[in-house]
CSV table of N, CA and C in Angstrom, one decimal:
chain,number,residue,atom,x,y,z
A,1,VAL,N,26.7,-73.9,8.8
A,1,VAL,CA,27.9,-73.8,9.5
A,1,VAL,C,28.4,-75.1,10.1
A,2,GLN,N,27.5,-75.8,10.7
A,2,GLN,CA,27.8,-77.1,11.3
A,2,GLN,C,28.4,-78.1,10.3
A,3,GLU,N,27.8,-78.2,9.1
A,3,GLU,CA,28.4,-79.1,8.1
A,3,GLU,C,29.8,-78.7,7.7
A,4,TYR,N,30.0,-77.4,7.6
A,4,TYR,CA,31.3,-76.9,7.2
A,4,TYR,C,32.4,-77.3,8.3
A,5,ARG,N,32.0,-77.1,9.6
A,5,ARG,CA,32.9,-77.5,10.7
A,5,ARG,C,33.1,-79.0,10.8
A,6,GLN,N,32.1,-79.8,10.5
A,6,GLN,CA,32.2,-81.2,10.6
A,6,GLN,C,33.2,-81.8,9.7
A,7,THR,N,33.6,-81.1,8.7
A,7,THR,CA,34.6,-81.6,7.7
A,7,THR,C,36.0,-81.6,8.3
A,8,ILE,N,36.2,-80.8,9.4
A,8,ILE,CA,37.6,-80.5,9.9
A,8,ILE,C,38.3,-81.8,10.3
A,9,PRO,N,37.7,-82.7,11.1
A,9,PRO,CA,38.5,-83.9,11.5
A,9,PRO,C,38.8,-84.8,10.3
A,10,LEU,N,38.0,-84.7,9.2
A,10,LEU,CA,38.1,-85.5,8.0
A,10,LEU,C,39.1,-85.0,7.0
A,11,THR,N,39.4,-83.7,7.1
A,11,THR,CA,40.2,-83.0,6.1
A,11,THR,C,41.5,-82.6,6.6
A,12,VAL,N,41.6,-82.0,7.8
A,12,VAL,CA,42.8,-81.4,8.4
A,12,VAL,C,43.7,-82.5,9.1
A,13,GLN,N,44.9,-82.5,8.7
A,13,GLN,CA,45.9,-83.4,9.3
A,13,GLN,C,46.7,-82.6,10.3
A,14,SER,N,47.3,-83.3,11.3
A,14,SER,CA,47.9,-82.6,12.4
A,14,SER,C,49.2,-81.8,12.0
A,15,ASN,N,49.8,-82.0,10.9
A,15,ASN,CA,50.9,-81.3,10.5
A,15,ASN,C,50.6,-80.2,9.4
A,16,ASP,N,49.3,-80.0,9.1
A,16,ASP,CA,48.9,-79.1,8.1
A,16,ASP,C,49.1,-77.6,8.4
A,17,PHE,N,49.2,-76.8,7.4
A,17,PHE,CA,49.1,-75.3,7.5
A,17,PHE,C,47.8,-75.0,6.8
A,18,VAL,N,46.9,-74.4,7.6
A,18,VAL,CA,45.5,-74.1,7.2
A,18,VAL,C,45.3,-72.6,7.1
A,19,LEU,N,44.6,-72.2,6.1
A,19,LEU,CA,44.1,-70.8,6.0
A,19,LEU,C,42.6,-70.9,5.9
A,20,GLU,N,41.9,-70.0,6.7
A,20,GLU,CA,40.5,-69.8,6.6
A,20,GLU,C,40.3,-68.4,6.1
A,21,ALA,N,39.8,-68.3,4.9
A,21,ALA,CA,39.4,-67.0,4.3
A,21,ALA,C,37.9,-66.7,4.5
A,22,GLY,N,37.6,-65.6,5.0
A,22,GLY,CA,36.3,-65.3,5.4
A,22,GLY,C,36.0,-65.8,6.8
A,23,CYS,N,36.9,-65.6,7.7
A,23,CYS,CA,36.9,-66.2,9.1
A,23,CYS,C,35.9,-65.6,10.0
A,24,HIS,N,35.4,-64.4,9.6
A,24,HIS,CA,34.4,-63.7,10.5
A,24,HIS,C,34.9,-63.6,11.9
A,25,PHE,N,34.2,-64.0,12.9
A,25,PHE,CA,34.6,-63.8,14.3
A,25,PHE,C,35.6,-64.9,14.8
A,26,GLY,N,36.0,-65.8,13.9
A,26,GLY,CA,37.1,-66.7,14.2
A,26,GLY,C,36.7,-68.0,14.9
A,27,THR,N,35.5,-68.4,15.0
A,27,THR,CA,35.1,-69.6,15.7
A,27,THR,C,35.6,-70.8,14.9
A,28,THR,N,35.4,-70.9,13.7
A,28,THR,CA,35.8,-72.0,12.9
A,28,THR,C,37.4,-72.0,12.8
A,29,THR,N,38.0,-70.9,12.7
A,29,THR,CA,39.4,-70.8,12.7
A,29,THR,C,40.0,-71.4,14.0
A,30,ALA,N,39.4,-71.1,15.1
A,30,ALA,CA,39.9,-71.6,16.4
A,30,ALA,C,39.8,-73.1,16.4
A,31,ILE,N,38.7,-73.7,15.8
A,31,ILE,CA,38.6,-75.1,15.8
A,31,ILE,C,39.7,-75.7,14.8
A,32,LEU,N,39.9,-75.0,13.7
A,32,LEU,CA,41.0,-75.5,12.8
A,32,LEU,C,42.3,-75.4,13.5
A,33,TYR,N,42.6,-74.4,14.3
A,33,TYR,CA,43.8,-74.2,15.1
A,33,TYR,C,44.1,-75.5,15.9
A,34,GLU,N,43.0,-76.0,16.5
A,34,GLU,CA,43.1,-77.2,17.4
A,34,GLU,C,43.5,-78.5,16.6
A,35,HIS,N,43.2,-78.5,15.3
A,35,HIS,CA,43.5,-79.7,14.5
A,35,HIS,C,44.8,-79.6,13.7
A,36,ALA,N,45.2,-78.4,13.4
A,36,ALA,CA,46.4,-78.2,12.5
A,36,ALA,C,47.6,-77.8,13.2
A,37,ARG,N,48.7,-77.9,12.5
A,37,ARG,CA,50.0,-77.4,13.1
A,37,ARG,C,50.1,-75.9,13.1
A,38,HIS,N,49.6,-75.3,12.0
A,38,HIS,CA,49.6,-73.9,11.8
A,38,HIS,C,48.3,-73.4,11.2
A,39,CYS,N,47.8,-72.3,11.6
A,39,CYS,CA,46.5,-71.8,11.1
A,39,CYS,C,46.5,-70.3,11.1
A,40,ILE,N,45.9,-69.7,10.0
A,40,ILE,CA,45.7,-68.3,9.9
A,40,ILE,C,44.2,-68.1,9.5
A,41,GLY,N,43.6,-67.1,10.2
A,41,GLY,CA,42.3,-66.6,9.8
A,41,GLY,C,42.3,-65.3,9.2
A,42,VAL,N,41.6,-65.1,8.1
A,42,VAL,CA,41.7,-63.8,7.3
A,42,VAL,C,40.2,-63.4,7.0
A,43,ASP,N,40.0,-62.1,7.1
A,43,ASP,CA,38.7,-61.5,6.7
A,43,ASP,C,38.9,-60.1,6.3
A,44,VAL,N,38.1,-59.6,5.5
A,44,VAL,CA,38.2,-58.2,4.9
A,44,VAL,C,37.8,-57.1,6.0
A,45,GLY,N,37.1,-57.5,7.0
A,45,GLY,CA,36.6,-56.5,8.0
A,45,GLY,C,37.6,-56.3,9.1
A,46,GLY,N,38.1,-55.2,9.3
A,46,GLY,CA,39.1,-54.9,10.4
A,46,GLY,C,38.4,-55.0,11.7
A,47,LYS,N,37.2,-54.6,11.9
A,47,LYS,CA,36.5,-54.7,13.1
A,47,LYS,C,36.2,-56.1,13.5
A,48,ILE,N,35.9,-56.9,12.5
A,48,ILE,CA,35.6,-58.4,12.7
A,48,ILE,C,36.9,-59.0,13.1
A,49,ILE,N,38.0,-58.7,12.5
A,49,ILE,CA,39.3,-59.3,12.9
A,49,ILE,C,39.7,-58.9,14.3
A,50,ARG,N,39.5,-57.7,14.7
A,50,ARG,CA,39.8,-57.3,16.1
A,50,ARG,C,39.0,-58.1,17.1
A,51,GLU,N,37.7,-58.3,16.8
A,51,GLU,CA,36.9,-59.1,17.7
A,51,GLU,C,37.4,-60.6,17.7
A,52,ALA,N,37.8,-61.1,16.6
A,52,ALA,CA,38.3,-62.5,16.5
A,52,ALA,C,39.6,-62.6,17.4
A,53,GLN,N,40.5,-61.6,17.2
A,53,GLN,CA,41.7,-61.6,18.0
A,53,GLN,C,41.4,-61.5,19.5
A,54,ARG,N,40.4,-60.7,19.9
A,54,ARG,CA,40.0,-60.6,21.3
A,54,ARG,C,39.5,-61.9,21.8
A,55,LYS,N,38.6,-62.6,21.0
A,55,LYS,CA,38.0,-63.8,21.5
A,55,LYS,C,39.0,-65.0,21.5
A,56,TYR,N,39.9,-65.0,20.6
A,56,TYR,CA,40.9,-66.1,20.4
A,56,TYR,C,42.3,-65.6,20.3
A,57,PRO,N,42.9,-65.0,21.3
A,57,PRO,CA,44.2,-64.4,21.2
A,57,PRO,C,45.4,-65.3,20.8
A,58,HIS,N,45.2,-66.6,21.0
A,58,HIS,CA,46.2,-67.6,20.7
A,58,HIS,C,46.3,-67.9,19.2
A,59,VAL,N,45.2,-67.5,18.4
A,59,VAL,CA,45.1,-67.8,17.0
A,59,VAL,C,45.6,-66.5,16.2
A,60,PHE,N,46.2,-66.8,15.0
A,60,PHE,CA,46.8,-65.7,14.2
A,60,PHE,C,45.7,-65.2,13.2
A,61,PHE,N,45.2,-64.0,13.4
A,61,PHE,CA,44.2,-63.4,12.6
A,61,PHE,C,44.7,-62.2,12.0
A,62,ARG,N,44.4,-61.9,10.7
A,62,ARG,CA,44.8,-60.7,10.0
A,62,ARG,C,43.7,-60.3,9.1
A,63,GLU,N,43.6,-59.0,8.9
A,63,GLU,CA,42.7,-58.4,7.9
A,63,GLU,C,43.4,-58.7,6.5
A,64,GLY,N,42.6,-59.2,5.6
A,64,GLY,CA,43.1,-59.5,4.3
A,64,GLY,C,42.0,-59.8,3.3
A,65,ASN,N,42.3,-59.8,2.0
A,65,ASN,CA,41.4,-60.1,1.0
A,65,ASN,C,41.8,-61.3,0.2
A,66,ALA,N,40.9,-62.3,0.2
A,66,ALA,CA,41.2,-63.6,-0.4
A,66,ALA,C,41.5,-63.5,-1.9
A,67,TRP,N,40.9,-62.4,-2.5
A,67,TRP,CA,41.2,-62.2,-4.0
A,67,TRP,C,42.6,-61.9,-4.2
A,68,LYS,N,43.3,-61.3,-3.2
A,68,LYS,CA,44.7,-60.9,-3.4
A,68,LYS,C,45.6,-62.0,-2.9
A,69,THR,N,45.9,-63.0,-3.7
A,69,THR,CA,46.6,-64.2,-3.3
A,69,THR,C,48.0,-64.0,-2.8
A,70,ALA,N,48.7,-63.0,-3.5
A,70,ALA,CA,50.0,-62.6,-3.0
A,70,ALA,C,50.0,-62.1,-1.6
A,71,GLU,N,48.9,-61.4,-1.3
A,71,GLU,CA,48.8,-60.8,0.1
A,71,GLU,C,48.6,-62.0,1.1
A,72,LEU,N,47.9,-63.0,0.7
A,72,LEU,CA,47.8,-64.2,1.6
A,72,LEU,C,49.1,-64.9,1.8
A,73,LEU,N,50.0,-64.9,0.8
A,73,LEU,CA,51.3,-65.5,1.0
A,73,LEU,C,52.2,-64.6,1.8
A,74,ARG,N,52.0,-63.3,1.7
A,74,ARG,CA,52.8,-62.4,2.6
A,74,ARG,C,52.3,-62.5,4.0
A,75,LEU,N,51.0,-62.8,4.2
A,75,LEU,CA,50.5,-63.0,5.6
A,75,LEU,C,51.1,-64.3,6.2
A,76,GLN,N,51.3,-65.3,5.3
A,76,GLN,CA,52.0,-66.5,5.8
A,76,GLN,C,53.4,-66.2,6.2
A,77,GLN,N,54.1,-65.4,5.5
A,77,GLN,CA,55.5,-65.1,5.9
A,77,GLN,C,55.5,-64.2,7.2
A,78,GLU,N,54.5,-63.4,7.3
A,78,GLU,CA,54.4,-62.6,8.6
A,78,GLU,C,54.1,-63.6,9.7
A,79,TYR,N,53.3,-64.6,9.5
A,79,TYR,CA,53.0,-65.6,10.5
A,79,TYR,C,54.3,-66.2,11.0
A,80,TRP,N,55.2,-66.6,10.0
A,80,TRP,CA,56.4,-67.3,10.3
A,80,TRP,C,57.3,-66.3,11.2
A,81,GLN,N,57.4,-65.1,10.8
A,81,GLN,CA,58.2,-64.1,11.5
A,81,GLN,C,57.6,-63.8,12.9
A,82,THR,N,56.3,-63.7,13.0
A,82,THR,CA,55.7,-63.4,14.3
A,82,THR,C,55.9,-64.6,15.3
A,83,ASN,N,55.8,-65.8,14.7
A,83,ASN,CA,55.9,-67.0,15.6
A,83,ASN,C,57.2,-67.7,15.6
A,84,LYS,N,58.3,-67.0,15.1
A,84,LYS,CA,59.6,-67.7,15.0
A,84,LYS,C,60.1,-68.1,16.4
A,85,GLU,N,59.7,-67.4,17.5
A,85,GLU,CA,60.2,-67.8,18.8
A,85,GLU,C,59.6,-69.1,19.3
A,86,THR,N,58.3,-69.3,18.9
A,86,THR,CA,57.6,-70.5,19.4
A,86,THR,C,57.6,-71.7,18.4
A,87,ILE,N,58.1,-71.5,17.2
A,87,ILE,CA,58.1,-72.5,16.2
A,87,ILE,C,59.2,-73.6,16.6
A,88,SER,N,58.8,-74.8,16.5
A,88,SER,CA,59.7,-75.9,16.8
A,88,SER,C,60.9,-76.0,15.8
A,89,HIS,N,61.9,-76.8,16.2
A,89,HIS,CA,63.1,-76.9,15.3
A,89,HIS,C,62.7,-77.5,13.9
A,90,ASP,N,61.7,-78.5,13.9
A,90,ASP,CA,61.3,-79.0,12.6
A,90,ASP,C,60.6,-78.0,11.8
A,91,ASP,N,59.8,-77.1,12.4
A,91,ASP,CA,59.1,-76.1,11.7
A,91,ASP,C,60.1,-75.0,11.2
A,92,ASN,N,61.1,-74.7,12.0
A,92,ASN,CA,62.0,-73.7,11.7
A,92,ASN,C,62.8,-74.1,10.4
A,93,HIS,N,63.1,-75.4,10.3
A,93,HIS,CA,63.7,-75.9,9.1
A,93,HIS,C,62.8,-75.7,7.8
A,94,ASP,N,61.5,-75.7,8.0
A,94,ASP,CA,60.6,-75.6,6.9
A,94,ASP,C,60.2,-74.1,6.6
A,95,VAL,N,60.5,-73.2,7.4
A,95,VAL,CA,60.1,-71.8,7.2
A,95,VAL,C,60.5,-71.3,5.9
A,96,GLY,N,61.7,-71.5,5.4
A,96,GLY,CA,62.2,-71.0,4.2
A,96,GLY,C,61.6,-71.6,3.0
A,97,ARG,N,61.0,-72.8,3.1
A,97,ARG,CA,60.5,-73.5,1.9
A,97,ARG,C,59.0,-73.6,1.8
A,98,ILE,N,58.3,-73.3,2.9
A,98,ILE,CA,56.9,-73.4,2.8
A,98,ILE,C,56.2,-72.2,2.2
A,99,ILE,N,55.6,-72.4,1.1
A,99,ILE,CA,54.9,-71.4,0.4
A,99,ILE,C,53.5,-72.0,0.0
A,100,GLY,N,52.5,-71.4,0.4
A,100,GLY,CA,51.2,-72.0,0.2
A,100,GLY,C,50.6,-72.7,1.4
A,101,PHE,N,49.5,-73.3,1.3
A,101,PHE,CA,48.8,-73.9,2.4
A,101,PHE,C,48.3,-75.3,2.0
A,102,ASP,N,48.3,-76.2,3.0
A,102,ASP,CA,47.9,-77.5,2.8
A,102,ASP,C,46.3,-77.6,2.6
A,103,VAL,N,45.6,-76.9,3.4
A,103,VAL,CA,44.1,-76.9,3.3
A,103,VAL,C,43.6,-75.5,3.4
A,104,LEU,N,42.6,-75.2,2.6
A,104,LEU,CA,41.9,-73.9,2.6
A,104,LEU,C,40.5,-74.1,3.0
A,105,TYR,N,40.0,-73.3,4.0
A,105,TYR,CA,38.6,-73.2,4.3
A,105,TYR,C,38.2,-71.9,3.8
A,106,VAL,N,37.1,-71.8,3.0
A,106,VAL,CA,36.7,-70.6,2.4
A,106,VAL,C,35.2,-70.4,2.7
A,107,ASP,N,34.9,-69.3,3.5
A,107,ASP,CA,33.5,-69.0,3.8
A,107,ASP,C,33.1,-67.8,3.0
A,108,VAL,N,32.4,-68.0,2.0
A,108,VAL,CA,32.0,-66.9,1.1
A,108,VAL,C,30.5,-66.7,1.2
A,109,GLY,N,29.9,-66.7,2.3
A,109,GLY,CA,28.5,-66.5,2.5
A,109,GLY,C,28.0,-65.2,2.0
A,110,GLY,N,28.9,-64.2,1.9
A,110,GLY,CA,28.5,-62.9,1.4
A,110,GLY,C,28.4,-62.9,-0.1
A,111,LEU,N,28.9,-63.9,-0.8
A,111,LEU,CA,28.8,-63.9,-2.3
A,111,LEU,C,27.5,-64.7,-2.7
A,112,SER,N,26.4,-64.2,-2.4
A,112,SER,CA,25.2,-65.0,-2.7
A,112,SER,C,24.2,-64.3,-3.6
A,113,GLY,N,24.6,-63.2,-4.2
A,113,GLY,CA,23.8,-62.4,-5.1
A,113,GLY,C,23.7,-63.1,-6.5
A,114,SER,N,23.3,-62.3,-7.5
A,114,SER,CA,23.1,-62.9,-8.8
A,114,SER,C,24.5,-63.3,-9.4
A,115,ASP,N,25.5,-62.6,-9.1
A,115,ASP,CA,26.9,-62.9,-9.6
A,115,ASP,C,27.7,-63.8,-8.6
A,116,GLY,N,27.0,-64.2,-7.5
A,116,GLY,CA,27.7,-64.9,-6.5
A,116,GLY,C,28.3,-66.2,-6.9
A,117,LEU,N,27.6,-67.0,-7.7
A,117,LEU,CA,28.1,-68.3,-8.2
A,117,LEU,C,29.4,-68.1,-9.0
A,118,LEU,N,29.4,-67.3,-10.0
A,118,LEU,CA,30.5,-67.1,-10.8
A,118,LEU,C,31.7,-66.5,-10.0
A,119,ASP,N,31.4,-65.6,-9.1
A,119,ASP,CA,32.5,-65.0,-8.3
A,119,ASP,C,33.1,-66.1,-7.4
A,120,THR,N,32.2,-66.9,-6.8
A,120,THR,CA,32.7,-68.0,-5.9
A,120,THR,C,33.6,-69.0,-6.7
A,121,LEU,N,33.2,-69.4,-7.9
A,121,LEU,CA,34.0,-70.3,-8.7
A,121,LEU,C,35.3,-69.6,-9.1
A,122,MET,N,35.3,-68.4,-9.5
A,122,MET,CA,36.5,-67.7,-9.9
A,122,MET,C,37.5,-67.6,-8.7
A,123,LEU,N,36.9,-67.3,-7.5
A,123,LEU,CA,37.7,-67.2,-6.3
A,123,LEU,C,38.4,-68.5,-5.9
A,124,VAL,N,37.6,-69.6,-6.0
A,124,VAL,CA,38.2,-70.9,-5.6
A,124,VAL,C,39.2,-71.3,-6.7
A,125,SER,N,39.0,-71.0,-7.9
A,125,SER,CA,40.0,-71.3,-9.0
A,125,SER,C,41.3,-70.5,-8.7
A,126,SER,N,41.1,-69.2,-8.4
A,126,SER,CA,42.3,-68.4,-8.2
A,126,SER,C,43.1,-68.9,-7.0
A,127,LEU,N,42.4,-69.2,-5.9
A,127,LEU,CA,43.1,-69.8,-4.7
A,127,LEU,C,43.8,-71.1,-5.0
A,128,GLN,N,43.1,-71.9,-5.8
A,128,GLN,CA,43.7,-73.2,-6.1
A,128,GLN,C,45.0,-73.1,-6.9
A,129,HIS,N,45.0,-72.2,-7.9
A,129,HIS,CA,46.2,-72.1,-8.7
A,129,HIS,C,47.3,-71.3,-8.0
A,130,ALA,N,47.0,-70.4,-7.2
A,130,ALA,CA,48.0,-69.6,-6.5
A,130,ALA,C,48.6,-70.2,-5.3
A,131,LEU,N,47.8,-70.9,-4.5
A,131,LEU,CA,48.2,-71.5,-3.2
A,131,LEU,C,48.4,-73.0,-3.2
A,132,GLU,N,47.9,-73.6,-4.2
A,132,GLU,CA,48.1,-75.1,-4.4
A,132,GLU,C,47.8,-75.9,-3.2
A,133,PRO,N,46.6,-75.8,-2.6
A,133,PRO,CA,46.3,-76.6,-1.4
A,133,PRO,C,46.0,-78.0,-1.9
A,134,ARG,N,46.1,-78.9,-0.9
A,134,ARG,CA,45.7,-80.3,-1.1
A,134,ARG,C,44.2,-80.4,-1.2
A,135,CYS,N,43.5,-79.5,-0.4
A,135,CYS,CA,42.1,-79.6,-0.3
A,135,CYS,C,41.5,-78.2,-0.1
A,136,ILE,N,40.3,-77.9,-0.7
A,136,ILE,CA,39.6,-76.7,-0.4
A,136,ILE,C,38.2,-77.1,0.1
A,137,VAL,N,37.8,-76.5,1.3
A,137,VAL,CA,36.5,-76.7,1.8
A,137,VAL,C,35.8,-75.4,1.7
A,138,ILE,N,34.6,-75.3,1.0
A,138,ILE,CA,34.0,-74.0,0.8
A,138,ILE,C,32.6,-74.0,1.4
A,139,LYS,N,32.3,-72.9,2.0
A,139,LYS,CA,30.9,-72.7,2.5
A,139,LYS,C,30.3,-71.6,1.7
A,140,SER,N,29.3,-72.0,0.9
A,140,SER,CA,28.8,-71.0,-0.1
A,140,SER,C,27.3,-71.3,-0.3
A,141,LEU,N,26.4,-70.4,0.0
A,141,LEU,CA,25.0,-70.6,-0.2
A,141,LEU,C,24.7,-70.8,-1.7
A,142,CYS,N,25.3,-70.0,-2.6
A,142,CYS,CA,25.0,-70.2,-4.0
A,142,CYS,C,25.5,-71.5,-4.6
A,143,LEU,N,26.6,-72.0,-4.1
A,143,LEU,CA,27.1,-73.3,-4.5
A,143,LEU,C,26.2,-74.4,-3.9
A,144,GLN,N,25.7,-74.2,-2.7
A,144,GLN,CA,24.8,-75.2,-2.1
A,144,GLN,C,23.5,-75.3,-2.9
A,145,ARG,N,23.0,-74.1,-3.3
A,145,ARG,CA,21.8,-74.1,-4.1
A,145,ARG,C,22.0,-74.8,-5.5
A,146,LEU,N,23.1,-74.6,-6.1
A,146,LEU,CA,23.4,-75.2,-7.4
A,146,LEU,C,23.6,-76.7,-7.2
A,147,ALA,N,24.3,-77.1,-6.2
A,147,ALA,CA,24.6,-78.6,-5.9
A,147,ALA,C,23.3,-79.3,-5.6
A,148,ALA,N,22.3,-78.6,-5.0
A,148,ALA,CA,21.0,-79.3,-4.7
A,148,ALA,C,20.3,-79.6,-6.0
A,149,ARG,N,20.6,-78.9,-7.1
A,149,ARG,CA,19.9,-79.1,-8.4
A,149,ARG,C,20.6,-80.1,-9.3
A,150,LEU,N,21.9,-80.4,-9.0
A,150,LEU,CA,22.7,-81.2,-9.9
A,150,LEU,C,22.4,-82.7,-9.7
A,151,GLN,N,22.5,-83.5,-10.7
A,151,GLN,CA,22.4,-84.9,-10.7
A,151,GLN,C,23.5,-85.5,-11.4
A,152,PRO,N,24.2,-86.6,-10.8
A,152,PRO,CA,25.2,-87.2,-11.5
A,152,PRO,C,24.7,-87.9,-12.8
A,153,TYR,N,25.5,-87.9,-13.8
A,153,TYR,CA,25.1,-88.4,-15.1
A,153,TYR,C,24.6,-89.8,-15.1
A,154,TRP,N,25.2,-90.6,-14.2
A,154,TRP,CA,24.9,-92.1,-14.2
A,154,TRP,C,23.4,-92.3,-13.7
A,155,LYS,N,22.8,-91.3,-13.0
A,155,LYS,CA,21.5,-91.4,-12.6
A,155,LYS,C,20.5,-91.2,-13.8
A,156,TRP,N,21.0,-90.6,-14.9
A,156,TRP,CA,20.2,-90.4,-16.0
A,156,TRP,C,20.4,-91.4,-17.1
A,157,GLN,N,21.3,-92.3,-16.9
A,157,GLN,CA,21.5,-93.4,-17.9
A,157,GLN,C,20.2,-94.2,-18.1
A,158,LYS,N,20.0,-94.7,-19.3
A,158,LYS,CA,18.8,-95.5,-19.5
A,158,LYS,C,18.9,-96.7,-18.6
A,159,ARG,N,17.7,-97.0,-18.0
A,159,ARG,CA,17.6,-98.2,-17.2
A,159,ARG,C,17.2,-99.3,-18.1
A,160,PRO,N,17.6,-100.6,-17.7
A,160,PRO,CA,17.1,-101.7,-18.5
A,160,PRO,C,15.6,-101.7,-18.6
A,161,GLN,N,15.1,-101.9,-19.8
A,161,GLN,CA,13.7,-102.0,-19.9
A,161,GLN,C,13.2,-103.4,-19.6
A,162,MET,N,12.0,-103.4,-19.0
A,162,MET,CA,11.4,-104.7,-18.7
A,162,MET,C,10.7,-105.2,-20.0
A,163,HIS,N,11.1,-106.4,-20.3
A,163,HIS,CA,10.5,-107.0,-21.5
A,163,HIS,C,9.2,-107.7,-21.0
A,164,SER,N,8.1,-107.3,-21.7
A,164,SER,CA,6.8,-108.0,-21.4
A,164,SER,C,6.8,-109.4,-22.0
A,165,GLN,N,6.4,-110.3,-21.2
A,165,GLN,CA,6.3,-111.7,-21.6
A,165,GLN,C,4.9,-111.9,-22.1
A,166,THR,N,4.8,-112.5,-23.3
A,166,THR,CA,3.4,-112.9,-23.7
A,166,THR,C,3.2,-114.3,-23.5
A,167,SER,N,2.1,-114.6,-23.1
A,167,SER,CA,1.8,-116.0,-22.8
A,167,SER,C,1.2,-116.7,-24.1
A,168,SER,N,1.7,-117.9,-24.3
A,168,SER,CA,1.1,-118.6,-25.4
A,168,SER,C,0.0,-119.6,-25.0
A,169,ALA,N,-1.1,-119.6,-25.7
A,169,ALA,CA,-2.2,-120.4,-25.3
A,169,ALA,C,-2.2,-121.7,-26.0
């Protein structure tokens, strides 16, 4: 979790609209809220979302499914409608044209079974194509396990061989 959160100051810009899918109780979303201009936290569990809303009432949380990308875009429109009273003039100008998110944070810790890797890759691909973020930060045990086993190709290139020198007598 700490590594996931440490990326926030390096990734999120002050004028970004950020979505965290799989926000659980909202701690990371609350941190994202402090760094971004707009932020939404989404999770499939209604009880979890109610607890997040209780803990962080100033942050916009909704029950939602990251696989349903159109639903995420509708939640973004709901965000604009819910916050139209507090949105600045500059933001109000953007309300009609903003579709999608600048940065996505995706916590798919629950997708760690045998199909977790493929499900995670399919989810990230779906989110990338539908929401067109500048950046996606993902917290995934199955991807972490895979990444730990991967080696860049340049580490496998042949190294220069040492030529043995023969001495002449």
